Amino acid sequence: MPDSPSSLPEEVPAGSAPPAHDGLADVSVSEPENSLPGVALADLAPALQAACARAGWQQLMPVQSLALPYLLAGRDIMVQSRTGSGKTGCYLLPMLAALSPELRAPQALVLVPTRELALQVEREAATLFAGTGIDVCAIYGGVGYKKQMDALRAGVQVIVGTPGRVLDHLLRHTLDLGQVRLLVFDEADRMLSIGFYPDMKEIQRYLPDRRHTCLFSATYPPHVLRLAAEFMTEPDMLSLSRREVHVAEVQHLFCEVKPMDKDRALVRLLETENPASAIIFCNTKANVHYVAGVLQGFGYSADGLSADLTQSRREAVLEKVRQGTLQYLVATDVAARGIDIPALSHVFLYEPPEDHESYIHRAGRTGRAGSAGTVISLVDVMQRMELERIARHYKIALTELAAPTDADVAQAASARLMTVLEARYRGLTGLERMRVARYADLARDLARPQEPAPGQAEGEENDNLLLLAMLLDACHQERLREGRFFPDAGPAPEAGGTSGGRAGRGGRSRGRRGSRAEAPASGPAAAQATEGSAAEERPAPRKRRRRSRGRRSGEGRDGAPAAAAPDAGGD
């Protein structure tokens, strides 16, 4: 097996792929060194063929044809393929051969970033597993617990869920993962961008030592490779790219916007892309100061770097970037030359460079040391023509990116904020939950629809709802400065070798509160994260009540004063 996922497998020309790989004519495929031959639908076991027939599949998708042999062989594997390419069928079909219908306990856990994807996977699994005795249950946040708890008590073999709600059920003792044989991360890059990493690490404590793990992601930047290293042992890498970035490549995108809308477009892109860290390049020091001021006004951890700064000031700014305390650096070409920032995920060009060579210099700040990276250029109509000339000159594949809408931004920010609120509520002690419950009625009143006030325009929000939105925005602003996916700013570790996370249950004796990632919160914003009213919530687990006795003096966890810590999540 390869030593690590960052070691790129050999490129396999599409023409050399087995005949079974229909649709691979325009797909670039990278397979492991010890690759397995692909399969066609007719090569599968009868039970798997019957499942495909139930789903109406006439043939296998390319990613299914190539990945199924590894999954059926029980090899840990990371699969890179675009969204909608058939990855769900990849990991569901092998479950028919690996799971036991007679054992009424969860044997496979699929973690997904959103409730919509959880429901989609549940529907596809129900079709594939129909009549086999294998049942599936989707568990996700934003709804009550009763229906999910009833399904878990009845006994299901496959759990599809968002990390936050899965952790909730584990803490309530309504879910036992002791029999899990297969762990799947679907759209791992999206899960990490939302902030689910602490929850995923917490869930790992409940998993058996021996299991088969597979990871699916559209891209493999450093934070995804880090996740693989902590959950998998010497995984194989299978990559399918249809004119898209895959491992250790830089994706070149451009977004066409009006000149006066560039600042708003940049903010929207930062919200939807949620970079771990980024440089925003401008052509003039005036634009550097303007853009840095805009980002700071929105609450981002940002600062400018240009030729008019003193050398000591430049060094101070760069040191903050290297230490991970500054998420966004706005810079000119002159000031940014020679910068080497580890794990830089994104480069934004607020305007195209004045010469062709500068584009390569700017883009080269990301995708270093074999990591993936993304370069996004903001251009108007005339600048787009210049950018396309640069792309032709260097034979760069440019892809147009639609400008995010306000609805896109709201959805992305809300998903991340929900992970924070639910994680904070999970971290409360019994007394703290009682304190929060005092505001449940107020939160309900604020969220209740009201009659329009005299002179209020149609569609305009009422004052009470805006008060609640203000509290949520305050929580969002509090978390903006913690943009990294992981608490440390070092490079992603190699995924080869046995991961430290395989300790499994061995770490439970130390208690699960040690990795808790949120400090207590109170007020209507926290109450809004509950499932209706406080009466609907169960009391904290017995262990948590015992441990809370030592904090009467006001100390936080681990004996330190309570303070905010990196994001944990729930969906």
XYZ file of N, CA and C in Angstrom, residues 285-429:
435
model
N -1.812 49.629 -3.113
C -1.874 49.670 -1.659
C -3.175 50.310 -1.179
N -3.763 51.194 -2.003
C -5.049 51.783 -1.623
C -6.123 50.708 -1.540
N -6.132 49.798 -2.517
C -7.101 48.710 -2.481
C -6.816 47.747 -1.340
N -5.527 47.540 -1.013
C -5.191 46.685 0.130
C -5.826 47.228 1.401
N -5.660 48.518 1.652
C -6.218 49.117 2.865
C -7.742 49.081 2.834
N -8.336 49.309 1.652
C -9.799 49.309 1.553
C -10.362 47.913 1.831
N -9.795 46.901 1.148
C -10.317 45.532 1.305
C -10.096 45.041 2.725
N -8.920 45.318 3.298
C -8.672 44.891 4.675
C -9.674 45.548 5.627
N -9.982 46.838 5.387
C -10.962 47.514 6.226
C -12.349 46.924 6.095
N -12.737 46.562 4.873
C -14.042 45.934 4.656
C -14.135 44.612 5.413
N -13.104 43.787 5.289
C -13.132 42.485 5.960
C -13.143 42.636 7.473
N -12.357 43.572 7.983
C -12.372 43.813 9.426
C -13.740 44.307 9.880
N -14.386 45.139 9.044
C -15.714 45.627 9.386
C -16.746 44.524 9.464
N -16.539 43.446 8.678
C -17.441 42.306 8.723
C -17.081 41.344 9.853
N -16.019 41.646 10.578
C -15.664 40.814 11.718
C -14.623 39.760 11.440
N -14.050 39.734 10.230
C -13.051 38.722 9.904
C -11.704 39.069 10.531
N -10.919 38.040 10.777
C -9.536 38.221 11.213
C -8.702 38.507 9.962
N -8.489 39.788 9.668
C -7.820 40.190 8.428
C -6.896 41.363 8.704
N -5.849 41.467 7.882
C -4.936 42.592 7.987
C -4.286 42.800 6.626
N -3.748 44.002 6.406
C -3.155 44.349 5.125
C -1.645 44.327 5.173
N -1.034 44.111 4.003
C 0.419 44.088 3.869
C 0.767 44.745 2.539
N 1.405 45.911 2.611
C 1.761 46.637 1.388
C 3.084 47.355 1.582
N 3.570 47.970 0.500
C 4.914 48.553 0.519
C 5.026 49.762 1.432
N 3.922 50.374 1.803
C 4.010 51.580 2.634
C 4.122 51.263 4.123
N 4.125 49.971 4.492
C 4.289 49.588 5.889
C 5.772 49.498 6.233
N 6.110 49.762 7.470
C 7.483 49.600 7.926
C 7.847 48.119 7.944
N 9.125 47.825 7.934
C 9.564 46.434 7.924
C 9.121 45.708 9.180
N 9.177 46.393 10.321
C 8.755 45.741 11.562
C 7.268 45.419 11.539
N 6.475 46.323 10.946
C 5.035 46.084 10.844
C 4.754 44.910 9.908
N 5.501 44.837 8.792
C 5.326 43.705 7.868
C 5.630 42.388 8.575
N 6.737 42.362 9.313
C 7.110 41.128 9.987
C 6.071 40.731 11.031
N 5.503 41.715 11.701
C 4.485 41.412 12.712
C 3.243 40.796 12.074
N 2.835 41.342 10.912
C 1.668 40.799 10.215
C 1.957 39.383 9.730
N 3.116 39.169 9.126
C 3.457 37.843 8.614
C 3.567 36.816 9.739
N 4.072 37.234 10.882
C 4.182 36.303 12.001
C 2.798 35.861 12.469
N 1.827 36.769 12.472
C 0.457 36.387 12.834
C -0.114 35.372 11.851
N 0.220 35.545 10.561
C -0.265 34.601 9.555
C 0.344 33.226 9.785
N 1.644 33.189 10.010
C 2.329 31.902 10.178
C 1.855 31.178 11.431
N 1.544 31.929 12.478
C 1.078 31.312 13.717
C -0.387 30.915 13.666
N -1.097 31.326 12.615
C -2.501 30.965 12.488
C -3.450 31.878 13.221
N -2.957 33.001 13.751
C -3.842 33.936 14.446
C -4.459 34.952 13.505
N -3.989 35.008 12.267
C -4.564 35.879 11.246
C -5.019 35.007 10.094
N -6.323 35.040 9.813
C -6.867 34.127 8.807
C -6.722 34.670 7.392
N -6.967 35.950 7.195
C -6.955 36.525 5.846
C -5.916 37.634 5.748
N -4.994 37.476 4.808
C -3.976 38.476 4.542
C -4.292 39.159 3.220
N -4.412 40.486 3.227
C -4.643 41.270 2.013
C -3.309 41.911 1.649
N -2.826 41.695 0.427
C -1.466 42.099 0.113
C -1.310 42.495 -1.339
N -0.256 43.282 -1.593
C 0.182 43.574 -2.966
C 1.266 42.580 -3.345
N 1.614 42.560 -4.618
C 2.661 41.654 -5.089
C 4.007 41.963 -4.443
N 4.357 43.241 -4.336
C 5.669 43.616 -3.813
C 5.833 43.137 -2.383
N 4.808 43.341 -1.556
C 4.914 42.977 -0.143
C 4.821 41.473 0.066
N 4.188 40.751 -0.864
C 3.903 39.339 -0.625
C 4.966 38.413 -1.190
N 5.946 38.901 -1.902
C 6.941 38.012 -2.498
C 7.723 37.281 -1.409
N 7.922 35.990 -1.663
C 8.691 35.177 -0.730
C 7.902 34.632 0.440
N 6.607 34.939 0.515
C 5.794 34.429 1.622
C 5.561 32.936 1.435
N 5.777 32.170 2.469
C 5.493 30.732 2.437
C 4.652 30.398 3.661
N 3.336 30.293 3.446
C 2.406 30.048 4.542
C 1.944 28.595 4.474
N 2.195 27.798 5.509
C 1.762 26.402 5.473
C 0.246 26.293 5.460
N -0.251 25.290 4.724
C -1.684 24.972 4.685
C -2.537 26.129 4.194
N -1.999 26.938 3.260
C -2.790 28.019 2.669
C -3.751 27.405 1.662
N -5.037 27.486 1.943
C -6.006 26.764 1.108
C -6.487 27.577 -0.085
N -6.527 28.918 0.043
C -7.118 29.739 -1.011
C -6.259 30.969 -1.307
N -6.281 31.364 -2.568
C -5.750 32.651 -3.004
C -6.864 33.363 -3.762
N -7.170 34.595 -3.369
C -8.167 35.400 -4.062
C -7.460 36.548 -4.781
N -7.825 36.768 -6.017
C -7.325 37.900 -6.784
C -8.452 38.920 -6.867
N -8.339 39.981 -6.079
C -9.375 41.011 -6.082
C -9.448 41.686 -7.449
N -8.334 41.663 -8.150
C -8.243 42.154 -9.527
C -7.103 41.404 -10.194
N -7.184 41.150 -11.499
C -6.109 40.422 -12.178
C -4.805 41.198 -12.093
N -3.656 40.525 -12.128
C -2.371 41.219 -12.070
C -2.116 42.017 -13.347
N -1.165 42.926 -13.250
C -0.864 43.780 -14.392
C 0.040 43.094 -15.399
N 0.645 41.975 -15.041
C 1.458 41.215 -15.995
C 1.203 39.728 -15.798
N 1.495 38.947 -16.839
C 1.191 37.516 -16.825
C 1.946 36.781 -15.735
N 3.219 37.116 -15.543
C 4.044 36.386 -14.597
C 3.523 36.522 -13.170
N 2.922 37.653 -12.865
C 2.428 37.857 -11.498
C 1.293 36.902 -11.158
N 0.532 36.488 -12.158
C -0.546 35.537 -11.876
C 0.045 34.234 -11.343
N 1.094 33.740 -11.990
C 1.725 32.503 -11.545
C 2.322 32.693 -10.150
N 2.901 33.843 -9.916
C 3.460 34.131 -8.593
C 2.368 34.113 -7.525
N 1.238 34.746 -7.816
C 0.140 34.773 -6.841
C -0.440 33.386 -6.624
N -0.727 32.696 -7.715
C -1.329 31.365 -7.605
C -0.392 30.392 -6.902
N 0.918 30.615 -7.016
C 1.878 29.710 -6.407
C 1.927 29.765 -4.900
N 1.205 30.717 -4.288
C 1.170 30.771 -2.826
C 0.373 29.626 -2.233
N -0.513 29.008 -3.019
C -1.293 27.869 -2.544
C -0.909 26.634 -3.337
N -1.362 25.459 -2.890
C -1.036 24.216 -3.569
C 0.420 23.841 -3.417
N 1.053 24.226 -2.310
C 2.473 23.966 -2.114
C 2.682 22.630 -1.416
N 3.851 22.056 -1.660
C 4.253 20.795 -1.008
C 3.234 19.686 -1.241
N 2.686 19.630 -2.460
C 1.776 18.547 -2.802
C 0.370 18.699 -2.301
N 0.029 19.862 -1.742
C -1.329 20.068 -1.241
C -2.222 20.620 -2.338
N -3.525 20.469 -2.146
C -4.483 21.060 -3.070
C -4.673 22.525 -2.720
N -5.111 23.306 -3.690
C -5.358 24.714 -3.448
C -6.373 25.257 -4.420
N -6.890 26.437 -4.130
C -7.906 27.069 -4.963
C -7.525 28.523 -5.184
N -7.561 28.943 -6.447
C -7.315 30.332 -6.818
C -8.601 30.878 -7.423
N -9.135 31.960 -6.871
C -10.379 32.554 -7.357
C -10.107 34.005 -7.730
N -10.370 34.351 -8.979
C -10.164 35.714 -9.469
C -11.498 36.421 -9.608
N -11.579 37.646 -9.106
C -12.762 38.476 -9.279
C -12.513 39.403 -10.469
N -13.348 39.317 -11.482
C -13.100 40.064 -12.718
C -14.396 40.696 -13.229
N -14.228 41.845 -13.891
C -15.352 42.391 -14.650
C -15.217 41.900 -16.090
N -16.009 42.423 -16.995
C -16.028 41.899 -18.373
C -14.664 42.054 -19.040
N -14.061 43.235 -18.947
C -12.773 43.470 -19.589
C -11.662 42.672 -18.902
N -11.687 42.599 -17.579
C -10.663 41.842 -16.861
C -10.766 40.351 -17.142
N -11.967 39.883 -17.423
C -12.117 38.472 -17.773
C -11.352 38.154 -19.051
N -11.397 39.042 -20.018
C -10.668 38.813 -21.269
C -9.163 38.748 -21.003
N -8.655 39.621 -20.135
C -7.234 39.594 -19.800
C -6.863 38.309 -19.064
N -7.724 37.878 -18.135
C -7.457 36.642 -17.401
C -7.437 35.445 -18.347
N -8.328 35.429 -19.312
C -8.351 34.325 -20.272
C -7.100 34.314 -21.141
N -6.543 35.496 -21.441
C -5.279 35.546 -22.188
C -4.144 34.947 -21.354
N -4.133 35.258 -20.043
C -3.125 34.672 -19.160
C -3.265 33.156 -19.118
N -4.498 32.687 -19.036
C -4.741 31.247 -18.973
C -4.279 30.547 -20.240
N -4.537 31.160 -21.386
C -4.084 30.560 -22.643
C -2.556 30.539 -22.707
N -1.934 31.610 -22.234
C -0.476 31.707 -22.296
C 0.193 30.593 -21.482
N -0.357 30.302 -20.288
C 0.234 29.284 -19.416
C -0.499 27.944 -19.487
N -1.453 27.833 -20.415
C -2.226 26.587 -20.573
C -2.877 26.174 -19.246
N -3.534 27.142 -18.625
C -4.256 26.907 -17.372
C -5.732 26.684 -17.683
N -6.316 25.676 -17.068
C -7.745 25.402 -17.241
C -8.539 26.274 -16.284
N -9.221 27.268 -16.816
C -10.041 28.171 -16.013
C -11.474 27.656 -15.943
N -12.087 27.780 -14.785
C -13.483 27.387 -14.608
C -14.255 28.559 -14.027
N -15.410 28.860 -14.619
C -16.214 29.963 -14.109
C -16.987 29.529 -12.878
N -16.999 30.391 -11.899
C -17.705 30.147 -10.645
C -18.822 31.170 -10.508
N -20.037 30.700 -10.339
C -21.163 31.612 -10.187
C -21.020 32.405 -8.891
N -21.293 33.694 -8.958
C -21.212 34.533 -7.759
C -22.243 34.068 -6.734
N -21.840 33.827 -5.491
C -22.796 33.375 -4.478
C -23.886 34.424 -4.249
N -25.076 33.949 -3.997
C -26.196 34.835 -3.684
C -26.311 35.020 -2.175
N -27.160 35.953 -1.772
C -27.416 36.141 -0.344
C -27.969 34.865 0.284
N -28.793 34.137 -0.485
C -29.347 32.885 0.034
C -28.245 31.843 0.233
N -27.269 31.795 -0.691
C -26.146 30.865 -0.538
C -25.356 31.183 0.727
N -25.114 32.470 0.946
C -24.359 32.889 2.125
C -25.123 32.561 3.406
N -26.413 32.835 3.411
C -27.229 32.557 4.603
C -27.224 31.071 4.932
N -27.312 30.240 3.907
C -27.329 28.799 4.137
C -26.004 28.319 4.704
N -24.890 28.805 4.134
C -23.570 28.374 4.608
C -23.318 28.851 6.030
N -23.624 30.126 6.296
C -23.383 30.666 7.640
C -24.294 30.007 8.667
N -25.535 29.741 8.284
C -26.471 29.117 9.221
C -26.034 27.712 9.590
N -25.524 26.968 8.612
C -25.082 25.599 8.903
C -23.946 25.606 9.905
N -22.985 26.519 9.732
C -21.868 26.577 10.669
C -22.333 27.064 12.044
N -23.228 28.037 12.054
C -23.695 28.563 13.328
C -24.485 27.515 14.102
N -25.251 26.699 13.386
C -26.025 25.659 14.051
C -25.106 24.658 14.739
N -23.963 24.335 14.114
C -23.020 23.419 14.755
C -22.505 24.011 16.063
N -22.265 25.327 16.070
C -21.756 25.982 17.272
C -22.802 25.965 18.377
N -24.039 26.332 18.043
C -25.087 26.411 19.055
C -25.385 25.050 19.666
N -25.530 24.034 18.835
C -25.848 22.718 19.365
C -24.688 22.158 20.179
N -23.462 22.424 19.718
C -22.305 21.943 20.475
C -22.212 22.646 21.830
N -22.507 23.923 21.850
C -22.494 24.641 23.123
C -23.535 24.076 24.079
N -24.702 23.781 23.552
C -25.746 23.248 24.427
C -25.351 21.882 24.972
N -24.733 21.052 24.129
C -24.283 19.740 24.611
C -23.260 19.883 25.727
N -22.466 20.964 25.674
C -21.410 21.139 26.655
C -21.861 21.724 27.977
N -23.135 22.082 28.095
C -23.614 22.685 29.340
C -23.765 21.647 30.441
N -23.537 22.069 31.672
C -23.830 21.229 32.827
C -25.329 21.292 33.118
